[in-house]
Amino acid sequence: MLSKLALASLAAYASAHGIVSQVMVGGQWYNGANYGSTNDNSPVRGFPYDGGYVPYYNVNTDDIVCGANGHGSVPVTATVNAGDDVKLRWHGDRGPTGDYWGHYEGSVMDYLMRCDGDCSNFQTSYGNARVYKIWEAGLDTSQPRPDQGFWPSRPQGDGLWAMDDMSRNWGSWHTVTIPATTAPGQYMLRHELLALQAASNLAGTAETPIGGPQYYPACVQLNVVNNSGNVVYPPETPVREIYSTGDAQVNIYTPAPNGIEHFDIPGPNVVNTSPYKRSARRADRHARREAFGKTH
Ligand SMILES: [Cu+2]
């Protein structure tokens, strides 16, 4: 017979990951996913039944795009103005209410992915998904090491992880702004958590049978409306080429006695979506011409 403790840890293991259970798109609330299925009125693509992750050896497959259960479309494509926020709520099994995202060690990233038409027709199993990164956060070493809180264990050393910040300081909600210069059209917001607590051990453990970094992509179907006309087309990266199963990426970080001093967030850099560079230069040239008394 199992002891109470063994039962508790089994339960923790069974749902020790998470799903995006709610989203706010441009101020409008939508359902997120369920474990193993999607909801009506949801622009969030499906999650695996256990809320589990894409393992490191699948980072060059199409599972990395929107997760193993996110290849097919969902009924809703949520309209949002370029420049507005999208908020995602990660539902797990920890935190003060027992339903927060439950890993703290890792980075948070957001990408935009063009659907090349309607997202309802966009399958992520054709190897053609491309993205550009619009936001990222990793380890903020200017912050002190937070207290234990409701997490099971913490590494030594200073620093606030982005996942920890999201769950502990923002009620397990993440907010990202759709760049104001996004060209009109349908996109998926490819939001991603990268959990590192098992990254240094590819062999896995009894509790985590598949070791290595854990990738939790979450895709939200968006119809971006741009009323300003200021549009930037950033360079894109094939999603299957973001990560490598090679050591440099897999062995992202090894816990050290005094913590780590530095963490490189993987993937491409956040793109510059600012339209102001060019127009500022133009305004400058204009001012100089005026100063020399030249007319157009
Ligand atoms: Cu997990």
GROMACS .gro file of C-alpha atoms and ligand atoms in nm:
model
  297
    1MET     CA    1   0.000   0.000   0.000
    2LEU     CA    2   0.124   0.346  -0.079
    3SER     CA    3   0.197   0.585   0.202
    4LYS     CA    4   0.034   0.925   0.212
    5LEU     CA    5   0.366   1.080   0.112
    6ALA     CA    6   0.405   0.850  -0.188
    7LEU     CA    7   0.051   0.928  -0.298
    8ALA     CA    8   0.115   1.300  -0.266
    9SER     CA    9   0.430   1.282  -0.475
   10LEU     CA   10   0.258   1.065  -0.735
   11ALA     CA   11  -0.015   1.324  -0.764
   12ALA     CA   12   0.243   1.598  -0.795
   13TYR     CA   13   0.419   1.406  -1.068
   14ALA     CA   14   0.105   1.332  -1.265
   15SER     CA   15   0.022   1.699  -1.314
   16ALA     CA   16   0.353   1.859  -1.234
   17HIS     CA   17   0.353   2.060  -1.554
   18GLY     CA   18   0.094   2.300  -1.684
   19ILE     CA   19  -0.125   2.448  -1.953
   20VAL     CA   20  -0.241   2.794  -2.058
   21SER     CA   21  -0.589   2.792  -1.911
   22GLN     CA   22  -0.703   3.146  -1.988
   23VAL     CA   23  -0.596   3.433  -2.214
   24MET     CA   24  -0.679   3.802  -2.243
   25VAL     CA   25  -0.639   3.939  -2.594
   26GLY     CA   26  -0.672   4.314  -2.628
   27GLY     CA   27  -0.881   4.327  -2.309
   28GLN     CA   28  -1.114   4.043  -2.412
   29TRP     CA   29  -1.120   3.724  -2.205
   30TYR     CA   30  -1.104   3.379  -2.367
   31ASN     CA   31  -1.086   3.022  -2.247
   32GLY     CA   32  -0.752   2.852  -2.278
   33ALA     CA   33  -0.690   2.481  -2.314
   34ASN     CA   34  -0.783   2.183  -2.098
   35TYR     CA   35  -0.546   1.898  -2.027
   36GLY     CA   36  -0.552   1.698  -2.350
   37SER     CA   37  -0.814   1.908  -2.526
   38THR     CA   38  -0.914   2.256  -2.629
   39ASN     CA   39  -1.217   2.457  -2.526
   40ASP     CA   40  -1.487   2.624  -2.728
   41ASN     CA   41  -1.426   2.999  -2.737
   42SER     CA   42  -1.052   2.939  -2.721
   43PRO     CA   43  -0.778   3.071  -2.948
   44VAL     CA   44  -0.522   2.854  -2.762
   45ARG     CA   45  -0.395   2.544  -2.940
   46GLY     CA   46  -0.404   2.209  -2.763
   47PHE     CA   47  -0.178   2.076  -2.490
   48PRO     CA   48  -0.083   1.716  -2.414
   49TYR     CA   49  -0.308   1.532  -2.168
   50ASP     CA   50  -0.039   1.557  -1.898
   51GLY     CA   51   0.053   1.917  -1.976
   52GLY     CA   52   0.397   1.782  -2.044
   53TYR     CA   53   0.689   1.929  -2.229
   54VAL     CA   54   0.864   1.884  -2.560
   55PRO     CA   55   1.176   1.685  -2.469
   56TYR     CA   56   1.520   1.802  -2.580
   57TYR     CA   57   1.553   1.533  -2.847
   58ASN     CA   58   1.247   1.667  -3.030
   59VAL     CA   59   1.359   2.029  -3.063
   60ASN     CA   60   1.423   1.987  -3.437
   61THR     CA   61   1.080   1.836  -3.505
   62ASP     CA   62   0.749   2.012  -3.561
   63ASP     CA   63   0.644   1.932  -3.204
   64ILE     CA   64   0.859   2.227  -3.095
   65VAL     CA   65   0.634   2.471  -3.284
   66CYS     CA   66   0.318   2.455  -3.069
   67GLY     CA   67   0.370   2.136  -2.871
   68ALA     CA   68   0.292   1.773  -2.950
   69ASN     CA   69  -0.084   1.839  -2.936
   70GLY     CA   70  -0.084   2.182  -3.102
   71HIS     CA   71  -0.046   2.097  -3.471
   72GLY     CA   72  -0.412   2.149  -3.558
   73SER     CA   73  -0.615   2.467  -3.539
   74VAL     CA   74  -0.873   2.579  -3.283
   75PRO     CA   75  -1.209   2.747  -3.356
   76VAL     CA   76  -1.122   3.101  -3.248
   77THR     CA   77  -0.874   3.347  -3.394
   78ALA     CA   78  -0.875   3.642  -3.155
   79THR     CA   79  -0.857   3.993  -3.297
   80VAL     CA   80  -0.604   4.230  -3.144
   81ASN     CA   81  -0.477   4.575  -3.234
   82ALA     CA   82  -0.106   4.605  -3.301
   83GLY     CA   83   0.030   4.763  -2.984
   84ASP     CA   84  -0.216   4.590  -2.751
   85ASP     CA   85  -0.134   4.331  -2.484
   86VAL     CA   86  -0.190   3.959  -2.476
   87LYS     CA   87  -0.199   3.797  -2.130
   88LEU     CA   88  -0.166   3.424  -2.068
   89ARG     CA   89  -0.243   3.239  -1.747
   90TRP     CA   90  -0.031   2.933  -1.675
   91HIS     CA   91  -0.223   2.675  -1.479
   92GLY     CA   92  -0.017   2.423  -1.281
   93ASP     CA   93  -0.034   2.261  -0.940
   94ARG     CA   94   0.163   2.489  -0.708
   95GLY     CA   95   0.150   2.839  -0.565
   96PRO     CA   96  -0.072   2.993  -0.297
   97THR     CA   97  -0.391   2.862  -0.458
   98GLY     CA   98  -0.244   2.532  -0.577
   99ASP     CA   99  -0.301   2.612  -0.943
  100TYR     CA  100   0.004   2.823  -1.037
  101TRP     CA  101   0.279   2.731  -1.277
  102GLY     CA  102   0.510   2.513  -1.072
  103HIS     CA  103   0.866   2.551  -1.203
  104TYR     CA  104   1.076   2.856  -1.123
  105GLU     CA  105   1.410   2.798  -1.293
  106GLY     CA  106   1.393   2.907  -1.653
  107SER     CA  107   1.332   3.168  -1.919
  108VAL     CA  108   1.017   3.307  -2.078
  109MET     CA  109   1.004   3.395  -2.448
  110ASP     CA  110   0.750   3.524  -2.699
  111TYR     CA  111   0.757   3.492  -3.076
  112LEU     CA  112   0.525   3.590  -3.359
  113MET     CA  113   0.462   3.337  -3.637
  114ARG     CA  114   0.278   3.431  -3.957
  115CYS     CA  115  -0.002   3.193  -4.046
  116ASP     CA  116   0.033   3.264  -4.422
  117GLY     CA  117  -0.340   3.322  -4.447
  118ASP     CA  118  -0.590   3.197  -4.191
  119CYS     CA  119  -0.455   3.037  -3.874
  120SER     CA  120  -0.748   2.794  -3.896
  121ASN     CA  121  -0.572   2.648  -4.202
  122PHE     CA  122  -0.225   2.659  -4.057
  123GLN     CA  123  -0.090   2.318  -3.962
  124THR     CA  124   0.239   2.315  -3.779
  125SER     CA  125   0.334   1.972  -3.912
  126TYR     CA  126   0.470   2.082  -4.252
  127GLY     CA  127   0.810   2.199  -4.135
  128ASN     CA  128   0.753   2.553  -4.259
  129ALA     CA  129   0.677   2.746  -3.940
  130ARG     CA  130   0.893   3.057  -3.903
  131VAL     CA  131   0.907   3.306  -3.619
  132TYR     CA  132   1.065   3.620  -3.488
  133LYS     CA  133   1.122   3.686  -3.122
  134ILE     CA  134   0.943   3.985  -2.966
  135TRP     CA  135   1.019   3.941  -2.595
  136GLU     CA  136   1.241   3.742  -2.362
  137ALA     CA  137   1.356   3.727  -2.001
  138GLY     CA  138   1.599   3.488  -1.832
  139LEU     CA  139   1.787   3.529  -1.507
  140ASP     CA  140   1.802   3.874  -1.349
  141THR     CA  141   2.118   3.855  -1.139
  142SER     CA  142   2.064   4.205  -1.000
  143GLN     CA  143   1.784   4.062  -0.786
  144PRO     CA  144   1.843   3.868  -0.464
  145ARG     CA  145   1.762   3.499  -0.436
  146PRO     CA  146   1.391   3.485  -0.350
  147ASP     CA  147   1.272   3.291  -0.048
  148GLN     CA  148   1.161   2.932  -0.080
  149GLY     CA  149   0.799   3.030  -0.121
  150PHE     CA  150   0.573   2.751  -0.234
  151TRP     CA  151   0.834   2.585  -0.457
  152PRO     CA  152   0.994   2.257  -0.354
  153SER     CA  153   1.360   2.355  -0.368
  154ARG     CA  154   1.574   2.644  -0.475
  155PRO     CA  155   1.932   2.657  -0.601
  156GLN     CA  156   2.193   2.867  -0.424
  157GLY     CA  157   2.298   3.208  -0.543
  158ASP     CA  158   2.135   3.537  -0.633
  159GLY     CA  159   1.902   3.600  -0.917
  160LEU     CA  160   1.534   3.602  -1.006
  161TRP     CA  161   1.430   3.368  -1.286
  162ALA     CA  162   1.170   3.493  -1.532
  163MET     CA  163   0.943   3.192  -1.471
  164ASP     CA  164   0.967   3.246  -1.096
  165ASP     CA  165   0.884   3.616  -1.141
  166MET     CA  166   0.580   3.529  -1.353
  167SER     CA  167   0.440   3.279  -1.109
  168ARG     CA  168   0.527   3.437  -0.774
  169ASN     CA  169   0.496   3.808  -0.857
  170TRP     CA  170   0.228   3.811  -1.127
  171GLY     CA  171  -0.013   3.542  -1.014
  172SER     CA  172   0.107   3.302  -1.286
  173TRP     CA  173   0.006   3.550  -1.559
  174HIS     CA  174   0.241   3.656  -1.838
  175THR     CA  175   0.188   3.975  -2.041
  176VAL     CA  176   0.337   4.054  -2.381
  177THR     CA  177   0.271   4.351  -2.609
  178ILE     CA  178   0.209   4.281  -2.976
  179PRO     CA  179   0.449   4.526  -3.144
  180ALA     CA  180   0.274   4.839  -3.272
  181THR     CA  181   0.447   4.792  -3.609
  182THR     CA  182   0.315   4.440  -3.671
  183ALA     CA  183   0.183   4.410  -4.027
  184PRO     CA  184  -0.190   4.329  -4.041
  185GLY     CA  185  -0.275   3.962  -4.079
  186GLN     CA  186  -0.312   3.638  -3.890
  187TYR     CA  187  -0.035   3.519  -3.665
  188MET     CA  188   0.024   3.282  -3.384
  189LEU     CA  189   0.174   3.415  -3.069
  190ARG     CA  190   0.426   3.142  -2.988
  191HIS     CA  191   0.479   3.188  -2.618
  192GLU     CA  192   0.730   2.956  -2.456
  193LEU     CA  193   0.857   2.856  -2.115
  194LEU     CA  194   1.194   2.685  -2.097
  195ALA     CA  195   1.231   2.498  -1.768
  196LEU     CA  196   1.586   2.419  -1.664
  197GLN     CA  197   1.559   2.232  -1.336
  198ALA     CA  198   1.656   1.905  -1.509
  199ALA     CA  199   1.868   2.057  -1.786
  200SER     CA  200   2.201   1.931  -1.660
  201ASN     CA  201   2.097   1.566  -1.647
  202LEU     CA  202   1.990   1.419  -1.980
  203ALA     CA  203   1.956   1.073  -1.830
  204GLY     CA  204   1.664   1.179  -1.614
  205THR     CA  205   1.563   1.067  -1.268
  206ALA     CA  206   1.285   0.858  -1.116
  207GLU     CA  207   1.075   1.171  -1.076
  208THR     CA  208   1.166   1.313  -1.417
  209PRO     CA  209   1.221   1.014  -1.648
  210ILE     CA  210   1.312   1.232  -1.946
  211GLY     CA  211   1.592   1.465  -1.842
  212GLY     CA  212   1.730   1.772  -2.012
  213PRO     CA  213   1.573   2.113  -2.075
  214GLN     CA  214   1.194   2.113  -2.087
  215TYR     CA  215   1.024   2.315  -2.361
  216TYR     CA  216   0.666   2.432  -2.306
  217PRO     CA  217   0.544   2.613  -2.619
  218ALA     CA  218   0.193   2.763  -2.623
  219CYS     CA  219   0.032   2.903  -2.938
  220VAL     CA  220  -0.248   3.160  -2.951
  221GLN     CA  221  -0.421   3.228  -3.285
  222LEU     CA  222  -0.435   3.604  -3.346
  223ASN     CA  223  -0.578   3.832  -3.611
  224VAL     CA  224  -0.364   4.145  -3.587
  225VAL     CA  225  -0.522   4.470  -3.697
  226ASN     CA  226  -0.288   4.760  -3.758
  227ASN     CA  227  -0.458   5.097  -3.762
  228SER     CA  228  -0.146   5.312  -3.764
  229GLY     CA  229   0.004   5.191  -4.091
  230ASN     CA  230   0.355   5.184  -3.943
  231VAL     CA  231   0.473   4.838  -4.040
  232VAL     CA  232   0.802   4.654  -3.993
  233TYR     CA  233   0.883   4.309  -4.136
  234PRO     CA  234   1.147   4.153  -3.910
  235PRO     CA  235   1.371   3.867  -4.026
  236GLU     CA  236   1.234   3.521  -3.939
  237THR     CA  237   1.386   3.197  -3.812
  238PRO     CA  238   1.252   2.846  -3.887
  239VAL     CA  239   1.115   2.717  -3.558
  240ARG     CA  240   1.283   2.381  -3.604
  241GLU     CA  241   1.620   2.559  -3.617
  242ILE     CA  242   1.590   2.761  -3.295
  243TYR     CA  243   1.739   2.492  -3.074
  244SER     CA  244   2.001   2.223  -3.105
  245THR     CA  245   2.015   1.887  -2.937
  246GLY     CA  246   2.392   1.938  -2.920
  247ASP     CA  247   2.565   1.985  -2.589
  248ALA     CA  248   2.599   2.360  -2.605
  249GLN     CA  249   2.223   2.405  -2.600
  250VAL     CA  250   2.117   2.098  -2.410
  251ASN     CA  251   2.354   2.148  -2.122
  252ILE     CA  252   2.227   2.498  -2.071
  253TYR     CA  253   2.319   2.527  -1.712
  254THR     CA  254   2.463   2.329  -1.427
  255PRO     CA  255   2.373   2.438  -1.076
  256ALA     CA  256   2.684   2.555  -0.893
  257PRO     CA  257   2.738   2.594  -0.516
  258ASN     CA  258   2.707   2.971  -0.537
  259GLY     CA  259   2.452   2.978  -0.812
  260ILE     CA  260   2.519   3.093  -1.164
  261GLU     CA  261   2.640   3.435  -1.268
  262HIS     CA  262   2.506   3.439  -1.615
  263PHE     CA  263   2.247   3.273  -1.834
  264ASP     CA  264   2.220   3.310  -2.211
  265ILE     CA  265   1.861   3.291  -2.330
  266PRO     CA  266   1.862   3.057  -2.633
  267GLY     CA  267   1.723   3.139  -2.974
  268PRO     CA  268   1.749   3.446  -3.194
  269ASN     CA  269   1.769   3.799  -3.053
  270VAL     CA  270   1.455   4.000  -2.993
  271VAL     CA  271   1.391   4.183  -3.320
  272ASN     CA  272   1.388   4.557  -3.351
  273THR     CA  273   1.029   4.651  -3.427
  274SER     CA  274   1.081   5.023  -3.387
  275PRO     CA  275   0.985   5.237  -3.687
  276TYR     CA  276   1.150   5.546  -3.541
  277LYS     CA  277   1.508   5.495  -3.653
  278ARG     CA  278   1.439   5.571  -4.014
  279SER     CA  279   1.195   5.853  -3.960
  280ALA     CA  280   1.425   6.011  -3.701
  281ARG     CA  281   1.709   6.011  -3.954
  282ARG     CA  282   1.480   6.160  -4.214
  283ALA     CA  283   1.367   6.432  -3.973
  284ASP     CA  284   1.731   6.504  -3.893
  285ARG     CA  285   1.821   6.540  -4.259
  286HIS     CA  286   1.524   6.766  -4.305
  287ALA     CA  287   1.636   6.986  -4.014
  288ARG     CA  288   1.986   7.011  -4.160
  289ARG     CA  289   1.851   7.111  -4.498
  290GLU     CA  290   1.641   7.380  -4.335
  291ALA     CA  291   1.949   7.505  -4.150
  292PHE     CA  292   2.138   7.545  -4.479
  293GLY     CA  293   1.845   7.728  -4.629
  294LYS     CA  294   1.782   7.461  -4.888
  295THR     CA  295   1.437   7.393  -5.014
  296HIS     CA  296   1.313   7.060  -5.140
  297CU      CU  297   0.686   2.002  -1.518
   0.00000   0.00000   0.00000
